[in-house]
Amino acid sequence: MRKVIAAAVVSGLLIFSISCATKKTSEIPPEKEKKIVQIGSSATKKLLKTLKGELIEALKRGPLYAIDVCSKKALQLTEKVEKEIGKGIDIKRTSLRYRNPKNAPDLYEREALEYFEKFEKEKKPLPDYYLQKVVIDGKTYYRFYKPLKVLPVCLTCHGKLRDMDPKLQTKLMKLYPGDQAINYEEGDFRGVVRVSIPEEALK
Ligand code: HEC
């Protein structure tokens, strides 16, 4: 509930602050960038390790069971990792083609996703990360974005509909009626892990 309220407040403010708040990598001083990348990479690794561990275990019991685990636990596990890291650091997975509307990108995240999407469209290798400086309600946050690619294991649940187990399709349609996270191929750009770091956490 707390998150919902925060999101509503933030989205109201975004319209006001987007024009002056977003800064590209080059506008963040190098010593700050180093710290942001360090915190961002380590938080990303921790999240992906946690999710992957849970996914592999769940897949052993079959994709239908694994879907349940993903839908019930992905956000919960993300919150658990945030709590372990502390310092007000906030982590999210988001995509231009999202499955859960709760993972939909805000304006800043959309900008970052489109940045990577441009490389994808031009068939160029994706940069390692993308950074933003964001001011929300007078507070400064640095955002670190790590691009995610589609691996073979992801295709079970994000691949072509025609290759998907019909029971899995039915379950996905029931859980996520507006699901956009299908028809991916191996190697596609899938989305990002976004790590938001409050200015004071860099000290
Ligand atoms: C067992 C099925 C399953 C597999 C395998 C799977 N996912 Fe997902 N994925 C889901 C479900 C279900 C969600 C929605 C989770 C939620 O409700 O928060 C999701 C959500 C996501 C999201 C968040 C954005 C969104 O679309 O809501 C990303 C990013 C993502 N998956 C990437 C991947 C990647 C990369 C892989 C492979 C390493 C992968 N997934 C493997 C089922 C799966």
GROMACS .gro file of C-alpha atoms and ligand atoms in nm:
model
  246
    1MET     CA    1   0.000   0.000   0.000
    2ARG     CA    2   0.282   0.235   0.098
    3LYS     CA    3   0.438   0.183  -0.245
    4VAL     CA    4   0.114   0.265  -0.425
    5ILE     CA    5   0.085   0.599  -0.248
    6ALA     CA    6   0.450   0.681  -0.313
    7ALA     CA    7   0.407   0.598  -0.681
    8ALA     CA    8   0.105   0.826  -0.708
    9VAL     CA    9   0.288   1.115  -0.544
   10VAL     CA   10   0.594   1.061  -0.761
   11SER     CA   11   0.400   1.041  -1.086
   12GLY     CA   12   0.233   1.372  -1.004
   13LEU     CA   13   0.570   1.532  -0.949
   14LEU     CA   14   0.736   1.376  -1.249
   15ILE     CA   15   0.552   1.593  -1.498
   16PHE     CA   16   0.684   1.896  -1.317
   17SER     CA   17   1.042   1.777  -1.272
   18ILE     CA   18   1.127   1.572  -1.580
   19SER     CA   19   1.248   1.860  -1.795
   20CYS     CA   20   1.520   1.973  -1.557
   21ALA     CA   21   1.595   1.660  -1.356
   22THR     CA   22   1.727   1.406  -1.600
   23LYS     CA   23   2.097   1.408  -1.658
   24LYS     CA   24   2.300   1.186  -1.883
   25THR     CA   25   2.601   0.987  -1.771
   26SER     CA   26   2.842   1.261  -1.886
   27GLU     CA   27   2.694   1.514  -1.643
   28ILE     CA   28   2.770   1.304  -1.335
   29PRO     CA   29   3.126   1.358  -1.206
   30PRO     CA   30   3.349   1.051  -1.262
   31GLU     CA   31   3.420   0.985  -0.893
   32LYS     CA   32   3.044   0.985  -0.824
   33GLU     CA   33   2.979   0.766  -1.127
   34LYS     CA   34   3.225   0.507  -0.997
   35LYS     CA   35   3.042   0.483  -0.665
   36ILE     CA   36   2.697   0.468  -0.829
   37VAL     CA   37   2.810   0.191  -1.063
   38GLN     CA   38   2.963   0.001  -0.773
   39ILE     CA   39   2.646   0.015  -0.559
   40GLY     CA   40   2.418  -0.038  -0.861
   41SER     CA   41   2.608  -0.340  -0.994
   42SER     CA   42   2.629  -0.506  -0.658
   43ALA     CA   43   2.254  -0.455  -0.590
   44THR     CA   44   2.172  -0.589  -0.938
   45LYS     CA   45   2.386  -0.897  -0.887
   46LYS     CA   46   2.226  -0.964  -0.550
   47LEU     CA   47   1.875  -0.936  -0.693
   48LEU     CA   48   1.945  -1.152  -1.000
   49LYS     CA   49   2.118  -1.417  -0.789
   50THR     CA   50   1.818  -1.433  -0.555
   51LEU     CA   51   1.562  -1.448  -0.837
   52LYS     CA   52   1.761  -1.697  -1.042
   53GLY     CA   53   1.810  -1.931  -0.745
   54GLU     CA   54   1.437  -1.928  -0.677
   55LEU     CA   55   1.352  -1.972  -1.048
   56ILE     CA   56   1.583  -2.270  -1.100
   57GLU     CA   57   1.443  -2.442  -0.790
   58ALA     CA   58   1.086  -2.374  -0.902
   59LEU     CA   59   1.148  -2.492  -1.261
   60LYS     CA   60   1.253  -2.830  -1.123
   61ARG     CA   61   0.888  -2.872  -1.027
   62GLY     CA   62   0.767  -2.762  -1.371
   63PRO     CA   63   0.691  -2.431  -1.548
   64LEU     CA   64   0.335  -2.407  -1.416
   65TYR     CA   65   0.462  -2.414  -1.061
   66ALA     CA   66   0.744  -2.174  -1.153
   67ILE     CA   67   0.494  -1.919  -1.292
   68ASP     CA   68   0.322  -1.923  -0.956
   69VAL     CA   69   0.651  -1.860  -0.781
   70CYS     CA   70   0.741  -1.574  -1.021
   71SER     CA   71   0.404  -1.408  -0.987
   72LYS     CA   72   0.378  -1.445  -0.610
   73LYS     CA   73   0.739  -1.396  -0.512
   74ALA     CA   74   0.927  -1.175  -0.761
   75LEU     CA   75   0.819  -0.847  -0.602
   76GLN     CA   76   0.845  -0.991  -0.250
   77LEU     CA   77   1.201  -1.113  -0.312
   78THR     CA   78   1.294  -0.773  -0.456
   79GLU     CA   79   1.173  -0.606  -0.135
   80LYS     CA   80   1.371  -0.857   0.072
   81VAL     CA   81   1.691  -0.774  -0.119
   82GLU     CA   82   1.622  -0.400  -0.076
   83LYS     CA   83   1.587  -0.449   0.300
   84GLU     CA   84   1.913  -0.644   0.315
   85ILE     CA   85   2.100  -0.369   0.129
   86GLY     CA   86   1.933  -0.084   0.324
   87LYS     CA   87   2.034   0.286   0.282
   88GLY     CA   88   1.702   0.365   0.114
   89ILE     CA   89   1.811   0.188  -0.205
   90ASP     CA   90   1.517   0.088  -0.423
   91ILE     CA   91   1.531  -0.184  -0.688
   92LYS     CA   92   1.289  -0.261  -0.968
   93ARG     CA   93   1.272  -0.470  -1.285
   94THR     CA   94   1.099  -0.297  -1.571
   95SER     CA   95   1.048  -0.332  -1.944
   96LEU     CA   96   0.886  -0.159  -2.242
   97ARG     CA   97   0.698  -0.488  -2.288
   98TYR     CA   98   0.601  -0.573  -1.934
   99ARG     CA   99   0.402  -0.865  -1.800
  100ASN     CA  100   0.289  -0.724  -1.465
  101PRO     CA  101   0.151  -0.365  -1.484
  102LYS     CA  102   0.315  -0.312  -1.141
  103ASN     CA  103   0.648  -0.331  -1.326
  104ALA     CA  104   0.552  -0.066  -1.583
  105PRO     CA  105   0.820   0.201  -1.637
  106ASP     CA  106   0.787   0.559  -1.512
  107LEU     CA  107   0.902   0.844  -1.739
  108TYR     CA  108   1.266   0.819  -1.636
  109GLU     CA  109   1.270   0.442  -1.671
  110ARG     CA  110   1.111   0.470  -2.012
  111GLU     CA  111   1.390   0.704  -2.119
  112ALA     CA  112   1.651   0.451  -2.004
  113LEU     CA  113   1.472   0.161  -2.174
  114GLU     CA  114   1.451   0.358  -2.498
  115TYR     CA  115   1.823   0.433  -2.473
  116PHE     CA  116   1.902   0.060  -2.476
  117GLU     CA  117   1.629  -0.014  -2.731
  118LYS     CA  118   1.804   0.218  -2.977
  119PHE     CA  119   2.119   0.004  -2.967
  120GLU     CA  120   1.907  -0.309  -3.000
  121LYS     CA  121   1.730  -0.170  -3.309
  122GLU     CA  122   2.063  -0.075  -3.468
  123LYS     CA  123   2.192  -0.426  -3.386
  124LYS     CA  124   2.474  -0.276  -3.180
  125PRO     CA  125   2.602  -0.427  -2.855
  126LEU     CA  126   2.418  -0.288  -2.552
  127PRO     CA  127   2.613  -0.054  -2.323
  128ASP     CA  128   2.691  -0.198  -1.979
  129TYR     CA  129   2.471   0.049  -1.795
  130TYR     CA  130   2.288   0.380  -1.805
  131LEU     CA  131   2.280   0.646  -1.533
  132GLN     CA  132   2.044   0.927  -1.444
  133LYS     CA  133   2.033   1.198  -1.182
  134VAL     CA  134   1.674   1.246  -1.076
  135VAL     CA  135   1.525   1.505  -0.841
  136ILE     CA  136   1.194   1.406  -0.685
  137ASP     CA  137   1.029   1.631  -0.428
  138GLY     CA  138   1.357   1.819  -0.378
  139LYS     CA  139   1.554   1.500  -0.311
  140THR     CA  140   1.832   1.379  -0.537
  141TYR     CA  141   1.855   1.018  -0.646
  142TYR     CA  142   2.096   0.848  -0.883
  143ARG     CA  143   1.952   0.573  -1.096
  144PHE     CA  144   2.158   0.287  -1.228
  145TYR     CA  145   2.015   0.073  -1.509
  146LYS     CA  146   2.146  -0.270  -1.607
  147PRO     CA  147   2.014  -0.419  -1.934
  148LEU     CA  148   1.881  -0.776  -1.930
  149LYS     CA  149   1.901  -1.012  -2.225
  150VAL     CA  150   1.680  -1.310  -2.300
  151LEU     CA  151   1.857  -1.637  -2.218
  152PRO     CA  152   1.733  -1.980  -2.330
  153VAL     CA  153   1.584  -2.045  -1.983
  154CYS     CA  154   1.367  -1.731  -2.014
  155LEU     CA  155   1.194  -1.859  -2.328
  156THR     CA  156   0.980  -2.107  -2.133
  157CYS     CA  157   0.774  -1.814  -2.011
  158HIS     CA  158   0.869  -1.525  -2.242
  159GLY     CA  159   0.911  -1.708  -2.574
  160LYS     CA  160   0.690  -1.756  -2.878
  161LEU     CA  161   0.329  -1.835  -2.796
  162ARG     CA  162   0.322  -2.121  -3.047
  163ASP     CA  163   0.609  -2.293  -2.862
  164MET     CA  164   0.450  -2.247  -2.524
  165ASP     CA  165   0.277  -2.522  -2.330
  166PRO     CA  166  -0.100  -2.452  -2.371
  167LYS     CA  167  -0.158  -2.489  -1.996
  168LEU     CA  168   0.113  -2.232  -1.935
  169GLN     CA  169  -0.049  -1.995  -2.186
  170THR     CA  170  -0.387  -2.027  -2.015
  171LYS     CA  171  -0.233  -1.960  -1.677
  172LEU     CA  172  -0.040  -1.656  -1.800
  173MET     CA  173  -0.350  -1.511  -1.968
  174LYS     CA  174  -0.546  -1.554  -1.647
  175LEU     CA  175  -0.280  -1.396  -1.425
  176TYR     CA  176  -0.177  -1.123  -1.671
  177PRO     CA  177  -0.457  -1.040  -1.918
  178GLY     CA  178  -0.255  -0.760  -2.084
  179ASP     CA  179   0.075  -0.957  -2.093
  180GLN     CA  180   0.323  -0.800  -2.336
  181ALA     CA  181   0.625  -1.005  -2.227
  182ILE     CA  182   0.596  -1.282  -2.486
  183ASN     CA  183   0.735  -1.359  -2.832
  184TYR     CA  184   1.092  -1.286  -2.731
  185GLU     CA  185   1.386  -1.464  -2.889
  186GLU     CA  186   1.716  -1.561  -2.734
  187GLY     CA  187   1.951  -1.262  -2.715
  188ASP     CA  188   1.674  -0.998  -2.732
  189PHE     CA  189   1.685  -0.699  -2.500
  190ARG     CA  190   1.424  -0.786  -2.236
  191GLY     CA  191   1.432  -0.493  -1.993
  192VAL     CA  192   1.638  -0.353  -1.710
  193VAL     CA  193   1.712  -0.379  -1.343
  194ARG     CA  194   1.681  -0.024  -1.207
  195VAL     CA  195   1.858   0.068  -0.884
  196SER     CA  196   1.769   0.403  -0.728
  197ILE     CA  197   2.030   0.536  -0.484
  198PRO     CA  198   1.956   0.836  -0.260
  199GLU     CA  199   2.232   1.099  -0.270
  200GLU     CA  200   2.320   1.042   0.099
  201ALA     CA  201   2.384   0.671   0.039
  202LEU     CA  202   2.689   0.768  -0.172
  203LYS     CA  203   2.867   0.930   0.124
  204HEC     C1  204   0.865  -1.972  -1.499
  204HEC     C2  205   0.834  -1.865  -1.590
  204HEC     C3  206   0.934  -1.755  -1.611
  204HEC     C4  207   1.065  -1.768  -1.651
  204HEC     C5  208   1.141  -1.893  -1.683
  204HEC     C6  209   1.116  -1.631  -1.661
  204HEC     N1  210   1.020  -1.540  -1.628
  204HEC    FE1  211   1.038  -1.338  -1.631
  204HEC     N2  212   0.851  -1.320  -1.552
  204HEC     C7  213   0.765  -1.425  -1.526
  204HEC     C8  214   0.648  -1.374  -1.458
  204HEC     C9  215   0.528  -1.456  -1.411
  204HEC    C10  216   0.669  -1.235  -1.443
  204HEC    C11  217   0.579  -1.135  -1.373
  204HEC    C12  218   0.628  -1.122  -1.231
  204HEC    C13  219   0.548  -1.028  -1.146
  204HEC     O1  220   0.425  -1.045  -1.140
  204HEC     O2  221   0.609  -0.937  -1.084
  204HEC    C14  222   0.799  -1.206  -1.502
  204HEC    C15  223   0.853  -1.079  -1.506
  204HEC    C16  224   0.976  -1.047  -1.560
  204HEC    C17  225   1.033  -0.914  -1.564
  204HEC    C18  226   0.974  -0.787  -1.503
  204HEC    C19  227   0.902  -0.702  -1.601
  204HEC    C20  228   0.767  -0.761  -1.643
  204HEC     O3  229   0.761  -0.804  -1.759
  204HEC     O4  230   0.673  -0.766  -1.560
  204HEC    C21  231   1.153  -0.925  -1.628
  204HEC    C22  232   1.251  -0.812  -1.660
  204HEC    C23  233   1.171  -1.064  -1.660
  204HEC     N3  234   1.062  -1.138  -1.620
  204HEC    C24  235   1.283  -1.115  -1.722
  204HEC    C25  236   1.309  -1.250  -1.732
  204HEC    C26  237   1.437  -1.304  -1.778
  204HEC    C27  238   1.554  -1.220  -1.826
  204HEC    C28  239   1.427  -1.440  -1.768
  204HEC    C29  240   1.536  -1.543  -1.794
  204HEC    C30  241   1.659  -1.528  -1.717
  204HEC    C31  242   1.294  -1.471  -1.717
  204HEC     N4  243   1.226  -1.354  -1.698
  204HEC    C32  244   1.245  -1.600  -1.697
  204HEC    C33  245   0.785  -1.557  -1.558
  204HEC    C34  246   0.907  -1.611  -1.596
   0.00000   0.00000   0.00000
